PDB file of C-alpha atoms in Angstrom:
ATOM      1  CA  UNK F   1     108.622  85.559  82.703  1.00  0.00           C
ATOM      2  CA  UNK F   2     107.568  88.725  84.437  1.00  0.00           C
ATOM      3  CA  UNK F   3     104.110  88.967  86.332  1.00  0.00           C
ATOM      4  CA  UNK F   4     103.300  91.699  83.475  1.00  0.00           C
ATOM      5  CA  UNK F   5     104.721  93.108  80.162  1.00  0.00           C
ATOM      6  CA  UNK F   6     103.774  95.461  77.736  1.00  0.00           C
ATOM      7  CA  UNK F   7     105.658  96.865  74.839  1.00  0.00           C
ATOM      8  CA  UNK F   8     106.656 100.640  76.235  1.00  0.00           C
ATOM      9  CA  UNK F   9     106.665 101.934  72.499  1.00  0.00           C
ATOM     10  CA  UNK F  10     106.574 104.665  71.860  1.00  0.00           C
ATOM     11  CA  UNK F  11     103.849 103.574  69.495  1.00  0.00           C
ATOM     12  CA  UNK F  12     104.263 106.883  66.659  1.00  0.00           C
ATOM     13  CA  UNK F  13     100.658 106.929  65.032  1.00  0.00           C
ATOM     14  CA  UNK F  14      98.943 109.753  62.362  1.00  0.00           C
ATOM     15  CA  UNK F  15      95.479 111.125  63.835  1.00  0.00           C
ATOM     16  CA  UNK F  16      92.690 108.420  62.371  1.00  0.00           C
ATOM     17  CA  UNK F  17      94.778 105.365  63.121  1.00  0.00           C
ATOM     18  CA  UNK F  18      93.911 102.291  64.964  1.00  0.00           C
ATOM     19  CA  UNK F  19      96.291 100.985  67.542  1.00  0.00           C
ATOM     20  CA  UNK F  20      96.749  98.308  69.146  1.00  0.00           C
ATOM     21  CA  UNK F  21      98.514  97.375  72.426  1.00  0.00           C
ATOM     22  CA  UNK F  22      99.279  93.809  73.845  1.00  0.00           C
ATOM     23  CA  UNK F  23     100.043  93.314  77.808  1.00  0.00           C
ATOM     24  CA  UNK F  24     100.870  89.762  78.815  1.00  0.00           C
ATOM     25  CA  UNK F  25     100.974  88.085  82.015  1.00  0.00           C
ATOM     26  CA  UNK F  26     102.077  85.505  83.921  1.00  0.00           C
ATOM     27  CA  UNK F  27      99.346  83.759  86.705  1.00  0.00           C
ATOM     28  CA  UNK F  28      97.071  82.056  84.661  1.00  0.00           C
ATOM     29  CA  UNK F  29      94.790  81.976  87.721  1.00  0.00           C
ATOM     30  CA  UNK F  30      94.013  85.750  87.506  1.00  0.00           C
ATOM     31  CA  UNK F  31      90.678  87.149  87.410  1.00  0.00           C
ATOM     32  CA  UNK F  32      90.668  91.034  87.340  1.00  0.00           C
ATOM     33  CA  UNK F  33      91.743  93.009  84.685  1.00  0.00           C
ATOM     34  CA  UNK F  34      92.650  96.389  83.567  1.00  0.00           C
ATOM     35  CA  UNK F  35      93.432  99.416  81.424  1.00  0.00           C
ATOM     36  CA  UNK F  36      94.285 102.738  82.575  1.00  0.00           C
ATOM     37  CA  UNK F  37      95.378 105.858  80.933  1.00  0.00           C
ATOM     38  CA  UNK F  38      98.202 107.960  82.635  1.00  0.00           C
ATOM     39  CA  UNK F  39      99.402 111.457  81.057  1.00  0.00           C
ATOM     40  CA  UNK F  40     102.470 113.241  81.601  1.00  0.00           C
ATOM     41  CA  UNK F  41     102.974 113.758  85.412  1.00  0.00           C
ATOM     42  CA  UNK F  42      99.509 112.852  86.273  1.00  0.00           C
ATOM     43  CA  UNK F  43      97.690 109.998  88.015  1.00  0.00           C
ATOM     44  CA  UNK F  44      96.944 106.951  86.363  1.00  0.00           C
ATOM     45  CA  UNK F  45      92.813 106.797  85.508  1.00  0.00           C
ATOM     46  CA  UNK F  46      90.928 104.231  84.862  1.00  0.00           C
ATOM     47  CA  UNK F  47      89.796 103.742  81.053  1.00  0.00           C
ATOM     48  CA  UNK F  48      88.398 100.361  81.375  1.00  0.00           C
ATOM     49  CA  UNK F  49      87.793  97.059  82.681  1.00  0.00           C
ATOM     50  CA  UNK F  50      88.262  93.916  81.076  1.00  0.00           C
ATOM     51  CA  UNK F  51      85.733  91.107  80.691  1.00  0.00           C
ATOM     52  CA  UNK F  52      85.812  87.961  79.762  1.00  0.00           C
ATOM     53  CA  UNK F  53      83.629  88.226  77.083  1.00  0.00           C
ATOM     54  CA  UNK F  54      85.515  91.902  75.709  1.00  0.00           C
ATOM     55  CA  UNK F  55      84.656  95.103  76.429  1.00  0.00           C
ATOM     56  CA  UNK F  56      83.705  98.488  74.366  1.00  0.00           C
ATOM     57  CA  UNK F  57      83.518 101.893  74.694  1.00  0.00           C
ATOM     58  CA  UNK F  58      83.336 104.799  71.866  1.00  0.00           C
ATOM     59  CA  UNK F  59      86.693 103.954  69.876  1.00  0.00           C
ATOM     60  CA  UNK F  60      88.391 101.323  72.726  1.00  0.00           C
ATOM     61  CA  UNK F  61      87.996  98.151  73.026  1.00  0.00           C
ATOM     62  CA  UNK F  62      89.299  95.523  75.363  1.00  0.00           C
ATOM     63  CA  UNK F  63      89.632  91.978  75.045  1.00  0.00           C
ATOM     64  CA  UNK F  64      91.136  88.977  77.021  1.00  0.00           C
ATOM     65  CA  UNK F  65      92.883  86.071  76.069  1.00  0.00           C
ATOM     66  CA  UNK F  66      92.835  83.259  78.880  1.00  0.00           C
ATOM     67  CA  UNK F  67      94.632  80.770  76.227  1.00  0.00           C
ATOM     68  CA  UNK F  68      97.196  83.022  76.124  1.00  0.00           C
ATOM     69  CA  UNK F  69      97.372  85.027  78.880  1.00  0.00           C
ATOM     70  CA  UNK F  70      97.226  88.765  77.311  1.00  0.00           C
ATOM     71  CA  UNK F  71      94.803  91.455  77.384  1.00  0.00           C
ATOM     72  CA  UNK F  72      94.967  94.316  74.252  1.00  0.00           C
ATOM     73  CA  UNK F  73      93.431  97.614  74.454  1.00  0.00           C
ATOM     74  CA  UNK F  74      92.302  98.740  70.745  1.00  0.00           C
ATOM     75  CA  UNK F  75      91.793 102.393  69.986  1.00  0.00           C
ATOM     76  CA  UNK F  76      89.912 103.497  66.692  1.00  0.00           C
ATOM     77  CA  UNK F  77      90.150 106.519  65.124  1.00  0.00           C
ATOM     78  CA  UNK F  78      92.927 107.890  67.495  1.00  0.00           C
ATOM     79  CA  UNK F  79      92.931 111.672  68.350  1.00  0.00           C
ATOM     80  CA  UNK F  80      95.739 113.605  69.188  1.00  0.00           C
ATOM     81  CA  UNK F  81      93.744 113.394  73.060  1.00  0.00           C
ATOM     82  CA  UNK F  82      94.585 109.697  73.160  1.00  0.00           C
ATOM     83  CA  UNK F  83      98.476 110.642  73.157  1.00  0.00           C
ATOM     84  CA  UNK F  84      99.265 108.836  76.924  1.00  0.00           C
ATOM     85  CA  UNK F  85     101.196 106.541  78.207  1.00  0.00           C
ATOM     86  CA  UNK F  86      98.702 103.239  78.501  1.00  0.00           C
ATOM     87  CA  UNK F  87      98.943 100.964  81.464  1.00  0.00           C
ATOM     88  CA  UNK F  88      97.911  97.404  82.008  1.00  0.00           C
ATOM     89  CA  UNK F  89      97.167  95.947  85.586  1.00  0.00           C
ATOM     90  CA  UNK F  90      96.157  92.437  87.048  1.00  0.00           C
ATOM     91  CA  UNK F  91      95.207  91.167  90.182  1.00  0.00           C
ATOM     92  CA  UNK F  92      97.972  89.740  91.826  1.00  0.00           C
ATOM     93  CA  UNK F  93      98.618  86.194  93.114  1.00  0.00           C
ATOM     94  CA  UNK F  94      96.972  84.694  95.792  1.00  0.00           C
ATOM     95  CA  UNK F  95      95.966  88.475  97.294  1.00  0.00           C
ATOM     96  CA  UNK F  96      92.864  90.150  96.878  1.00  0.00           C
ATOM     97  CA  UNK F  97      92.485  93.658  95.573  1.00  0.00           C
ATOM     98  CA  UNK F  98      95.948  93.633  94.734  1.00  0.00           C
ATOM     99  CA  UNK F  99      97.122  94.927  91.293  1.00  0.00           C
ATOM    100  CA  UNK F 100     100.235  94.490  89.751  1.00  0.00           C
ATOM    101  CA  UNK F 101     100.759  97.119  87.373  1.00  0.00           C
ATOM    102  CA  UNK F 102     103.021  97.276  83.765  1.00  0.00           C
ATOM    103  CA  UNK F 103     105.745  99.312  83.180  1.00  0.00           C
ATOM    104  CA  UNK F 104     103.192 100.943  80.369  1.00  0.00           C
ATOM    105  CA  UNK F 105     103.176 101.677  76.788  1.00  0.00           C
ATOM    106  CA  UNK F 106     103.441 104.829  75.107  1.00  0.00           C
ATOM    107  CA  UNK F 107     100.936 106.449  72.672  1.00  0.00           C
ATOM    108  CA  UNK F 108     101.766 109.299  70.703  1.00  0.00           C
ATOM    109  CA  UNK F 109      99.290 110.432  68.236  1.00  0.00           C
ATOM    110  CA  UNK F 110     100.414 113.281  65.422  1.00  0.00           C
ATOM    111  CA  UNK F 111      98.833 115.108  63.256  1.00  0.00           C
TER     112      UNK F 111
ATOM    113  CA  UNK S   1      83.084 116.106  95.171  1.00  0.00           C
ATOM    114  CA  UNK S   2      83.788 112.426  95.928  1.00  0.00           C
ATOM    115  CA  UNK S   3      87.670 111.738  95.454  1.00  0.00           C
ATOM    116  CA  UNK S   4      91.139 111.036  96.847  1.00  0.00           C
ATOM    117  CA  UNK S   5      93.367 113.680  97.929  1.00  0.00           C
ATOM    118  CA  UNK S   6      96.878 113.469  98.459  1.00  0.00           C
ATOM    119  CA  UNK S   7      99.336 116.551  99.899  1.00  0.00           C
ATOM    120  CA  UNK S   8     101.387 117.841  99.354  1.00  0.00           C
ATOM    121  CA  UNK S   9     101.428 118.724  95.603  1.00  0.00           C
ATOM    122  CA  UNK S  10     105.465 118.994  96.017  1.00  0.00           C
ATOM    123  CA  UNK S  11     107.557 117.750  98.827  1.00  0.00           C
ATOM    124  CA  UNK S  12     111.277 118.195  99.666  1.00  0.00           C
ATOM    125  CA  UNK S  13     113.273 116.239 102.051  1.00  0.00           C
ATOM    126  CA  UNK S  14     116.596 116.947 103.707  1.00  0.00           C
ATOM    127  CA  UNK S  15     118.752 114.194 104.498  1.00  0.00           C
ATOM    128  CA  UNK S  16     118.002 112.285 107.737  1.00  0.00           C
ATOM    129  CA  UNK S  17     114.714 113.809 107.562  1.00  0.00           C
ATOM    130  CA  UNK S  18     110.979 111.461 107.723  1.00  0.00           C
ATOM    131  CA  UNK S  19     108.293 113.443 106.125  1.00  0.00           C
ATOM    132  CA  UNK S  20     104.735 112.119 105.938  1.00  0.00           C
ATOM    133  CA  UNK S  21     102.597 112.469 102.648  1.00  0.00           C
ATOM    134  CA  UNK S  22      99.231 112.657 103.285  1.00  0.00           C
ATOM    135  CA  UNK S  23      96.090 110.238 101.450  1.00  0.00           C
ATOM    136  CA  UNK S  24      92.558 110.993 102.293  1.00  0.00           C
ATOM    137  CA  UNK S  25      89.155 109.442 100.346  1.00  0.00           C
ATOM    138  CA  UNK S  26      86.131 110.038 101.201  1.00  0.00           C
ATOM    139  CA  UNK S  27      84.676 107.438  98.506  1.00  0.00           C
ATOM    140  CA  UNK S  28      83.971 104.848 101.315  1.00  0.00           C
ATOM    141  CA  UNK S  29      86.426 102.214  99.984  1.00  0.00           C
ATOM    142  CA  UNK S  30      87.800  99.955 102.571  1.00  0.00           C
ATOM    143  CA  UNK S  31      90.917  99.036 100.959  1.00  0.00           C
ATOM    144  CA  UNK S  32      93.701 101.427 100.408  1.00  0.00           C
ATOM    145  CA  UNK S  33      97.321 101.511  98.688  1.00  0.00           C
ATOM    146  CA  UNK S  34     100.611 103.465  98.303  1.00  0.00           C
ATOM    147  CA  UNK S  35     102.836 103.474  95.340  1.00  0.00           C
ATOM    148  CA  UNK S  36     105.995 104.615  94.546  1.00  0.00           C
ATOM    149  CA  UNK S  37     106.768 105.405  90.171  1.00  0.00           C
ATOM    150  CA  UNK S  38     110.256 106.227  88.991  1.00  0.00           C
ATOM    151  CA  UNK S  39     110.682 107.931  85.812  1.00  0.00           C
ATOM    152  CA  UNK S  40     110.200 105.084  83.307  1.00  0.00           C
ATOM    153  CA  UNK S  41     109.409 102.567  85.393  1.00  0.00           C
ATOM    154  CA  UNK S  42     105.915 101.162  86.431  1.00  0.00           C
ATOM    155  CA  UNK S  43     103.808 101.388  89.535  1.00  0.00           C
ATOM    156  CA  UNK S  44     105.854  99.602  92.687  1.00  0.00           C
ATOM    157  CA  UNK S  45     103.617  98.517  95.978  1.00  0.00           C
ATOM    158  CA  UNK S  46     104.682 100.175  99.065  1.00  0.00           C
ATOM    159  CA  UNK S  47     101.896  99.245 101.598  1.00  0.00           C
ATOM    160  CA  UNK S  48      98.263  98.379 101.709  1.00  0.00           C
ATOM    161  CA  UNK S  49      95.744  98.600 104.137  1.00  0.00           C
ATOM    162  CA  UNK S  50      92.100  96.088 103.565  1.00  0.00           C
ATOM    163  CA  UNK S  51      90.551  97.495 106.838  1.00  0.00           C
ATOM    164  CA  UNK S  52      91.118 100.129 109.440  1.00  0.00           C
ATOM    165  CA  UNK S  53      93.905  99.002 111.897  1.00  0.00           C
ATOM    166  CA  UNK S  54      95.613  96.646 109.751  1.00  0.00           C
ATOM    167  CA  UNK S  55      98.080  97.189 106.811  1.00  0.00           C
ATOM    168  CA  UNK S  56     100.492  95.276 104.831  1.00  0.00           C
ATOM    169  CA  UNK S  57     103.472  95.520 103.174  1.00  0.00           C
ATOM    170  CA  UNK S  58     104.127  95.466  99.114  1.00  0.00           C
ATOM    171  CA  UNK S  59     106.823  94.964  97.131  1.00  0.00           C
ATOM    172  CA  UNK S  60     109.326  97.791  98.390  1.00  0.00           C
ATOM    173  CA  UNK S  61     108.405  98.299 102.317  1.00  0.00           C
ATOM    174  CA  UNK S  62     111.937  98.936 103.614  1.00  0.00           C
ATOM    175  CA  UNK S  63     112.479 102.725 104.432  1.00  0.00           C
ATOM    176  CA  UNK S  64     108.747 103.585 105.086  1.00  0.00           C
ATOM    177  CA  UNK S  65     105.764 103.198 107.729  1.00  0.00           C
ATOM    178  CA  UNK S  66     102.039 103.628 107.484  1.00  0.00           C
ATOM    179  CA  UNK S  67      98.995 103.818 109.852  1.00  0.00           C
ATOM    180  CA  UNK S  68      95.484 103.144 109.062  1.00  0.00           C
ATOM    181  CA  UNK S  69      93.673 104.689 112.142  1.00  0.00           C
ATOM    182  CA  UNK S  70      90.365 105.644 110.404  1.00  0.00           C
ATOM    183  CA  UNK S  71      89.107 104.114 106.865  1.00  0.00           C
ATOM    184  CA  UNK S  72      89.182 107.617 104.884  1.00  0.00           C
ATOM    185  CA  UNK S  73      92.937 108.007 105.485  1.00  0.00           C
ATOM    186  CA  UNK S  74      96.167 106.107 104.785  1.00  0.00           C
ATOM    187  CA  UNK S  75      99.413 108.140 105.917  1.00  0.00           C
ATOM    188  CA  UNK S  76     102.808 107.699 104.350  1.00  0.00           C
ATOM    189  CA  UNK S  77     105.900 108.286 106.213  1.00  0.00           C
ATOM    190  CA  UNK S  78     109.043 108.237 104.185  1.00  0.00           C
ATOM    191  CA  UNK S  79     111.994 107.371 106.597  1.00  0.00           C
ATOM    192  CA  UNK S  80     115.404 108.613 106.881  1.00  0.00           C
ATOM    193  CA  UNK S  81     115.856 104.699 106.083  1.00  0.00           C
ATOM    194  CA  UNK S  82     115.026 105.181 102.742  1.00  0.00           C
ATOM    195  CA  UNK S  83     117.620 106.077 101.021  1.00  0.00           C
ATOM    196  CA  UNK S  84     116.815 106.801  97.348  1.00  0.00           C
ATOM    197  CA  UNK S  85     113.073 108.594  97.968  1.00  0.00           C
ATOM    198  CA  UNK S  86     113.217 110.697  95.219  1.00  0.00           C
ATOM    199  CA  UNK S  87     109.451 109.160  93.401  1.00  0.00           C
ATOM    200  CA  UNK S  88     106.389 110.188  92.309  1.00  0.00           C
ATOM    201  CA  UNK S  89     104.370 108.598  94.882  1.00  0.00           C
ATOM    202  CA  UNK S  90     100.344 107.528  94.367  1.00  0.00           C
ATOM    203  CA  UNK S  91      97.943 106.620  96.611  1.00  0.00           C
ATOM    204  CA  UNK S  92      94.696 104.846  95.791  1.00  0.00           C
ATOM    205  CA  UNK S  93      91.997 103.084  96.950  1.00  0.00           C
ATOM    206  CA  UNK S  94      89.326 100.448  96.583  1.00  0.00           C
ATOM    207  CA  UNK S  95      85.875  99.432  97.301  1.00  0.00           C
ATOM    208  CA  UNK S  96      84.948  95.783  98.347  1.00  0.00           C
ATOM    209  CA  UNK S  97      81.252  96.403  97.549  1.00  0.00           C
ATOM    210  CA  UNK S  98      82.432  97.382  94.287  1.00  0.00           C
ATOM    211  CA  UNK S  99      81.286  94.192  91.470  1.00  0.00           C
ATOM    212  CA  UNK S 100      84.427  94.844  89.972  1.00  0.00           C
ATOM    213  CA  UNK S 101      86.434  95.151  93.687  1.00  0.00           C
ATOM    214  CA  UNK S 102      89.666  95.128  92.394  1.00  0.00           C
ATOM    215  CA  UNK S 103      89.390  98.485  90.657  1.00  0.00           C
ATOM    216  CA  UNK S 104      91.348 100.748  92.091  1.00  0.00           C
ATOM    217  CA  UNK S 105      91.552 104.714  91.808  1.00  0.00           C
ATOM    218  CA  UNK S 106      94.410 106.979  92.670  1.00  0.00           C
ATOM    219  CA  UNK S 107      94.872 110.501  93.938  1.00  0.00           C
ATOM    220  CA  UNK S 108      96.542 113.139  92.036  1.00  0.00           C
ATOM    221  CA  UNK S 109     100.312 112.159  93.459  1.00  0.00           C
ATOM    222  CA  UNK S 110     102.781 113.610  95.417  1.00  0.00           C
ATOM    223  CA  UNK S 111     106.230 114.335  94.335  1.00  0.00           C
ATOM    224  CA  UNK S 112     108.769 113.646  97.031  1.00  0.00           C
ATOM    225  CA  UNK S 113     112.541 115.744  96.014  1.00  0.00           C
ATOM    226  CA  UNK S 114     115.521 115.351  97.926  1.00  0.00           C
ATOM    227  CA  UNK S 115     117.526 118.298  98.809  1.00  0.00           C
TER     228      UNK S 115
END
């Protein structure tokens, strides 16, 4: 099993939709968590971290499963804006500050 | 403006050639890291420092060498070693005082072409 996986899509969705994106991984000891948002030939950002208990903000939401071992990143009401490629990231093994990053999924939103 | 900067925007490389890429913050973060992204593919670990005057490698080391001689900037030298450098490369950084210190945030990239 790799460290991480998402889905790389593309996921094809009409302006309104909800999405959802899974990313899985593999150390069940891992702590940190995260969702960033990279466009087209940019820098990845950060969008948001994810608790244990879930997170929101505006439309996204993030939520961890410890049973088993995925995060998802929910977006509501997707605008064309939200059209990205979506990355997920993890601490890695037995090194702190350390992410391992996954290969992405992308989001294309149409009108 | 608090930030990381990387330069240059664009870089091209003639064979047998090393050519540094640059990675300054001045957010205070202690921790700083260099990645390599092919087109497609995810984020790769090149090198990572935790504290001035130390560094580590990642992932995919061979063919490159950093310093760490003051906390605000991480040099990356891409050696004639390397062999396939042709990347979009990222550096970002850290903060340990952060609550959530694994968060890391990157600088706007560098391209690296081979001529």
């Amino acid at each position: 099993r790799k460290e991480v996986e998402q889905d790389p899509g593309p996921f094809n969705v009409p302006e309104g939709a909800t999405v959802a994106f899974n990313c899985t991984y593999s150390n069940s000891a891992s702590q940190s968590f995260f969702w960033y948002r990279q466009d087209c030939r940019k820098e990845p950002k950060l969008l948001m971290s994810v608790y244990s208990s879930g997170n929101e903000d505006g439309r996204f939401t993030a939520q961890l499963n410890r049973a088993s071992q995925y995060i998802s990143l929910l977006i509501r009401d997707s605008k064309l804006s939200d059209s990205a490629t979506y990355l997920c990231a993890v601490n890695r093994r037995g090194s702190q500050g350390n992410l391992i990053f996954g290969k992405g999924t992308k989001l294309s939103v149409k009108p | 403006d608090g930030g990381i900067t990387q330069s240059p925007k664009y870089l091209f490389r003639k064979e047998g050639q090393n050519v540094t890429l640059s990675c300054e913050q001045n957010l205070n973060h202690d921790a700083m890291y260099w990645y390599r992204q092919d087109p497609g593919q995810g984020l790769r670990l090149i090198y990572y420092s935790q504290i001035v005057n130390d560094f580590q490698k990642g992932d995919i080391a061979e063919g490159y060498s950093v310093s760490r001689e003051k906390k605000e900037s991480f040099p990356l030298t891409v050696t004639s070693a390397q062999k396939n450098p042709t990347a979009f490369y990222l550096c970002a950084s850290s903060s340990a005082r952060d609550r959530r210190q694994e968060t890391q945030y990157f600088g706007p990239g560098t391209r690296l072409l081979v001529l």
